[in-house]
Amino acid sequence: TFARVESLLMVPILVMGYRFYVVGFKALVKGGANMDSLIALGTTSAVAWSLYATVQIAGGAHRFVEELYFETAGVIITLILLGKTLEALTKGRTSDAIKKLLGLSPKTATVVREGTEHLIDVDEVQTGDVLVVRPGERLPVDGEVVEGTGAVDESMLTGESLPVEKAPGSSLFGGTMNQNGRLVFRATKVGKDTALAQIVRLVEEAQGSKAPIAALADQVSGVFVPIVFALAVLAAAAWLLTGHEVAFSLTIFIAILVIACPCALGLATPTAIMVGTGKGAELGILFKSGEALELARGITTIVFDKTGTLTLGRPEVTEVVPVDGHDADQLLVWAASAEQGSEHPLGKAIVRKAQAGQTTLLPLTSFEAFPGRGIAAQTPGTEIRVGTLAFLTDAGVKNLGALEAATEKAAAQGQTSLLVAVDGRAVGLIAVADEVKPSSAPAVRALRQRGIEVIMVTGDSQRTAEAMARQVGIDHVLAEVLPGDKAAQIRKLQAEGKHVAMVGDGINDAPALVQADVGFAIGTGTDVAIESADVVLVRGDLGAVPTALQLSRQTIRNIHQNLFWAFGYNVLGIPVAAGVLSLFGGPLLNPVFAAAAMSLSSVSVLLNALRLKRFRPWGGQ
C-alpha cells in the first residue's frame, strides 16, 4: 500500500517536470544530449526501478521495500524546479533598467481633434496627431513643436542637466519632461518607433543575445553529457560486478547523472550578459548584442571622428579681429548682415554672435553664395564679401597682408578664418571653431592611461586637425580624409593586427562604424549611425567609451569565473557521486543531496553574476 501511495504522489511532480523529459529525451534522440538529458535519465531510472520494485512488492517480495526511489526522483525534480524559480526571480532583478526606461513613458496623451482636447490611451496615438503637453507632464511620443515655447528636460536621453528650449520646429522625444510652457506638437514617431522604445528594444535584444564565448559552453555540454552518462554506466556496472546489489548500483548511477547536470554551465554566460547589459543601460551605454559586449574587451585602438563626436558639432565665433583702424563691433555687424541669407553653419554662427549682442543688422539688397569659397552681399551703399583668402584675393581686395598674422594664429589654434572685406578693402577677420566637448579630454586621457591607442580622423587640414587633437590629448591624427575613405582607414589599421573601435555620430561615419570591430555611435547623432553601430552612447558623453570597455572586461571576467566554478564543481562532484569516498570508509552520496548540490552550484553562478550590478566606472561616471 505504501509503495502504491508513493507512486501516486509522484505523478503530479512528474507532470510539473514534464519539460525536462520532453526536451531531454528529444535531444538524446537527435544525438545532441544536453543538461535536461541528465535530469531525464536520472529521474527516469529512479522511477523505472521503483515501479519494478512496487510490482515485486505486490507479489510478496518485501525485500524491495527499502529500494524505492520515488521520493528521490520527486525531490530531484522539486529542487531543480525551485532552482529554476530562483533563477527566474534573479533574472527579473537584472531587468531593472528596462523597467525604469518603460516607466518614463506616460500611459495617456492629450490629443487635439476638431479643436477639442481629448485624453486618450498613448497606444491610440497615431503619426500626424496633434497633441498638447503642459508643464510637469512627460511627452507621450516623439514629435515636432507646431505652437508654443517651453523648456524640456531631456537628461534621460542626453545626460545634459540643463533644460532645452523648444519653439516651433523643435524636435521632441517621448519620455522627456516638459518643465515650463504649453507645447502643441505633431506626433512624428509613435509606439515602437519612438526613441525611448528603440532604447528598450536594444537592451532587450542585447540581453537575449549570445556572446561568442557562449558557444564554448554549448560545445562542452554536447561532449560533457555523453561522457557523464558513460561514467555513470561504468560506475554502476563496477559496483554491481564487485558484488553490490542492484539498488546500490542504481543509487550510484542516479547520483552521478544528477550531480553532473551542467545547469551552472548553461547559466554562466547568459546571466552575466544580462546583468552586464542591464548595468550598461543604467549608465547610458546600450550594447546591441552579447557579441559587442564581448568584443569590446579586446579593443587596442579607438578612432574618434572629430565633428559632433569630439566636438559639440556647432561652430561658434571665438575671436573678432579688426584691422585698418576699424571697430570689432562694426566688423561683426558687417559680417552678420552679409551672412543673413546664408545657410552655411559658419555663417549662422556669425549671425548668432551678432544677435546675442542685440546688434541691429543692415538690410540686404542682394546676396550671392560661392560654395566652398565665400559670399558677396550688398547693403544700402556698401558691398561686403566674407570668405577665404583665395576668394578675396580673386576679387581684388586690398590690404589682405594685414590679416596674415591673425590668419596664421587662428590656423595654429584649429580655428577657421573668415576674412571680411568692405567696398574692396579688408576690414578684419572672424575666427570660428567647433567647441570641444567637456568630456573629450578626460575620456582620451582615461583610454591612454590604460594602454589604448587613440586616433582622430577628420576631413580638416592637417594643421587644423593637429591643433584640435592637442586640445584633447590625441597624438595620432588622420587628416584630410574624405567621408568615403574612413572605412578604408579602419581596414588599414585592422590589417596591422589592431582591434579597432570607431566612435562617430554622422551619416558619413556609418561605413566606418560597420567596418570596425566594434562601432560606437553617439546617441545624439544620426539614425543611420546609430543603426550601423554595435554600441550606442545614449547621452553623447565620451566618458562612456572607457566605461564601456571596462564593463566589457569585467563582464567577460565574470563569465570566466562562472565557467570555472561550473567545471570545478563537476570535476569534484562526479567522483563523490561515484562512491569513491565509500572506498575509504566515507558516506555514499544520496541522489537527493546530489540534486541539492547541483541547484546550489547554479545559485552560486547567479549570485556571482549579480556582483556586476555593483560595477563602478573608472571615471566614476
mmCIF file with all atom_site columns, N, CA, C and O in Angstrom, residues 546-562:
data_model
loop_
_atom_site.group_PDB
_atom_site.id
_atom_site.type_symbol
_atom_site.label_atom_id
_atom_site.label_alt_id
_atom_site.label_comp_id
_atom_site.label_asym_id
_atom_site.label_entity_id
_atom_site.label_seq_id
_atom_site.pdbx_PDB_ins_code
_atom_site.Cartn_x
_atom_site.Cartn_y
_atom_site.Cartn_z
_atom_site.occupancy
_atom_site.B_iso_or_equiv
_atom_site.pdbx_formal_charge
_atom_site.auth_seq_id
_atom_site.auth_comp_id
_atom_site.auth_asym_id
_atom_site.auth_atom_id
_atom_site.pdbx_PDB_model_num
ATOM 1  N N  . PRO A 1 546 ? 35.459 54.669 -22.335 1.00 0.00 ? 546 PRO A N  1
ATOM 2  C CA . PRO A 1 546 ? 36.269 53.839 -21.440 1.00 0.00 ? 546 PRO A CA 1
ATOM 3  C C  . PRO A 1 546 ? 35.422 53.036 -20.468 1.00 0.00 ? 546 PRO A C  1
ATOM 4  O O  . PRO A 1 546 ? 35.793 51.914 -20.098 1.00 0.00 ? 546 PRO A O  1
ATOM 5  N N  . THR A 1 547 ? 34.271 53.577 -20.085 1.00 0.00 ? 547 THR A N  1
ATOM 6  C CA . THR A 1 547 ? 33.381 52.830 -19.189 1.00 0.00 ? 547 THR A CA 1
ATOM 7  C C  . THR A 1 547 ? 32.873 51.562 -19.868 1.00 0.00 ? 547 THR A C  1
ATOM 8  O O  . THR A 1 547 ? 32.802 50.495 -19.258 1.00 0.00 ? 547 THR A O  1
ATOM 9  N N  . ALA A 1 548 ? 32.525 51.665 -21.159 1.00 0.00 ? 548 ALA A N  1
ATOM 10 C CA . ALA A 1 548 ? 32.033 50.501 -21.910 1.00 0.00 ? 548 ALA A CA 1
ATOM 11 C C  . ALA A 1 548 ? 33.108 49.419 -22.005 1.00 0.00 ? 548 ALA A C  1
ATOM 12 O O  . ALA A 1 548 ? 32.821 48.226 -21.854 1.00 0.00 ? 548 ALA A O  1
ATOM 13 N N  . LEU A 1 549 ? 34.355 49.825 -22.258 1.00 0.00 ? 549 LEU A N  1
ATOM 14 C CA . LEU A 1 549 ? 35.446 48.846 -22.337 1.00 0.00 ? 549 LEU A CA 1
ATOM 15 C C  . LEU A 1 549 ? 35.670 48.174 -20.988 1.00 0.00 ? 549 LEU A C  1
ATOM 16 O O  . LEU A 1 549 ? 35.897 46.968 -20.906 1.00 0.00 ? 549 LEU A O  1
ATOM 17 N N  . GLN A 1 550 ? 35.589 48.960 -19.920 1.00 0.00 ? 550 GLN A N  1
ATOM 18 C CA . GLN A 1 550 ? 35.778 48.406 -18.577 1.00 0.00 ? 550 GLN A CA 1
ATOM 19 C C  . GLN A 1 550 ? 34.652 47.425 -18.233 1.00 0.00 ? 550 GLN A C  1
ATOM 20 O O  . GLN A 1 550 ? 34.893 46.340 -17.694 1.00 0.00 ? 550 GLN A O  1
ATOM 21 N N  . LEU A 1 551 ? 33.407 47.815 -18.565 1.00 0.00 ? 551 LEU A N  1
ATOM 22 C CA . LEU A 1 551 ? 32.272 46.939 -18.282 1.00 0.00 ? 551 LEU A CA 1
ATOM 23 C C  . LEU A 1 551 ? 32.380 45.644 -19.069 1.00 0.00 ? 551 LEU A C  1
ATOM 24 O O  . LEU A 1 551 ? 32.078 44.557 -18.556 1.00 0.00 ? 551 LEU A O  1
ATOM 25 N N  . SER A 1 552 ? 32.847 45.737 -20.318 1.00 0.00 ? 552 SER A N  1
ATOM 26 C CA . SER A 1 552 ? 33.036 44.540 -21.135 1.00 0.00 ? 552 SER A CA 1
ATOM 27 C C  . SER A 1 552 ? 34.043 43.599 -20.489 1.00 0.00 ? 552 SER A C  1
ATOM 28 O O  . SER A 1 552 ? 33.806 42.389 -20.379 1.00 0.00 ? 552 SER A O  1
ATOM 29 N N  . ARG A 1 553 ? 35.169 44.151 -20.047 1.00 0.00 ? 553 ARG A N  1
ATOM 30 C CA . ARG A 1 553 ? 36.215 43.320 -19.446 1.00 0.00 ? 553 ARG A CA 1
ATOM 31 C C  . ARG A 1 553 ? 35.719 42.654 -18.168 1.00 0.00 ? 553 ARG A C  1
ATOM 32 O O  . ARG A 1 553 ? 35.981 41.471 -17.935 1.00 0.00 ? 553 ARG A O  1
ATOM 33 N N  . GLN A 1 554 ? 35.016 43.400 -17.347 1.00 0.00 ? 554 GLN A N  1
ATOM 34 C CA . GLN A 1 554 ? 34.539 42.822 -16.087 1.00 0.00 ? 554 GLN A CA 1
ATOM 35 C C  . GLN A 1 554 ? 33.460 41.771 -16.325 1.00 0.00 ? 554 GLN A C  1
ATOM 36 O O  . GLN A 1 554 ? 33.371 40.781 -15.605 1.00 0.00 ? 554 GLN A O  1
ATOM 37 N N  . THR A 1 555 ? 32.621 41.988 -17.358 1.00 0.00 ? 555 THR A N  1
ATOM 38 C CA . THR A 1 555 ? 31.576 41.001 -17.660 1.00 0.00 ? 555 THR A CA 1
ATOM 39 C C  . THR A 1 555 ? 32.191 39.695 -18.151 1.00 0.00 ? 555 THR A C  1
ATOM 40 O O  . THR A 1 555 ? 31.794 38.607 -17.713 1.00 0.00 ? 555 THR A O  1
ATOM 41 N N  . ILE A 1 556 ? 33.165 39.772 -19.057 1.00 0.00 ? 556 ILE A N  1
ATOM 42 C CA . ILE A 1 556 ? 33.801 38.556 -19.569 1.00 0.00 ? 556 ILE A CA 1
ATOM 43 C C  . ILE A 1 556 ? 34.597 37.870 -18.459 1.00 0.00 ? 556 ILE A C  1
ATOM 44 O O  . ILE A 1 556 ? 34.622 36.630 -18.366 1.00 0.00 ? 556 ILE A O  1
ATOM 45 N N  . ARG A 1 557 ? 35.229 38.657 -17.584 1.00 0.00 ? 557 ARG A N  1
ATOM 46 C CA . ARG A 1 557 ? 35.922 38.064 -16.437 1.00 0.00 ? 557 ARG A CA 1
ATOM 47 C C  . ARG A 1 557 ? 34.923 37.322 -15.544 1.00 0.00 ? 557 ARG A C  1
ATOM 48 O O  . ARG A 1 557 ? 35.210 36.233 -15.041 1.00 0.00 ? 557 ARG A O  1
ATOM 49 N N  . ASN A 1 558 ? 33.741 37.899 -15.382 1.00 0.00 ? 558 ASN A N  1
ATOM 50 C CA . ASN A 1 558 ? 32.691 37.256 -14.575 1.00 0.00 ? 558 ASN A CA 1
ATOM 51 C C  . ASN A 1 558 ? 32.252 35.938 -15.216 1.00 0.00 ? 558 ASN A C  1
ATOM 52 O O  . ASN A 1 558 ? 32.030 34.940 -14.522 1.00 0.00 ? 558 ASN A O  1
ATOM 53 N N  . ILE A 1 559 ? 32.144 35.923 -16.549 1.00 0.00 ? 559 ILE A N  1
ATOM 54 C CA . ILE A 1 559 ? 31.771 34.695 -17.260 1.00 0.00 ? 559 ILE A CA 1
ATOM 55 C C  . ILE A 1 559 ? 32.834 33.617 -17.053 1.00 0.00 ? 559 ILE A C  1
ATOM 56 O O  . ILE A 1 559 ? 32.515 32.440 -16.807 1.00 0.00 ? 559 ILE A O  1
ATOM 57 N N  . HIS A 1 560 ? 34.094 34.005 -17.129 1.00 0.00 ? 560 HIS A N  1
ATOM 58 C CA . HIS A 1 560 ? 35.183 33.044 -16.911 1.00 0.00 ? 560 HIS A CA 1
ATOM 59 C C  . HIS A 1 560 ? 35.122 32.470 -15.495 1.00 0.00 ? 560 HIS A C  1
ATOM 60 O O  . HIS A 1 560 ? 35.334 31.271 -15.286 1.00 0.00 ? 560 HIS A O  1
ATOM 61 N N  . GLN A 1 561 ? 34.819 33.333 -14.519 1.00 0.00 ? 561 GLN A N  1
ATOM 62 C CA . GLN A 1 561 ? 34.684 32.859 -13.145 1.00 0.00 ? 561 GLN A CA 1
ATOM 63 C C  . GLN A 1 561 ? 33.534 31.856 -13.032 1.00 0.00 ? 561 GLN A C  1
ATOM 64 O O  . GLN A 1 561 ? 33.661 30.810 -12.373 1.00 0.00 ? 561 GLN A O  1
ATOM 65 N N  . ASN A 1 562 ? 32.422 32.167 -13.703 1.00 0.00 ? 562 ASN A N  1
ATOM 66 C CA . ASN A 1 562 ? 31.267 31.267 -13.660 1.00 0.00 ? 562 ASN A CA 1
ATOM 67 C C  . ASN A 1 562 ? 31.583 29.917 -14.287 1.00 0.00 ? 562 ASN A C  1
ATOM 68 O O  . ASN A 1 562 ? 31.209 28.855 -13.766 1.00 0.00 ? 562 ASN A O  1
#
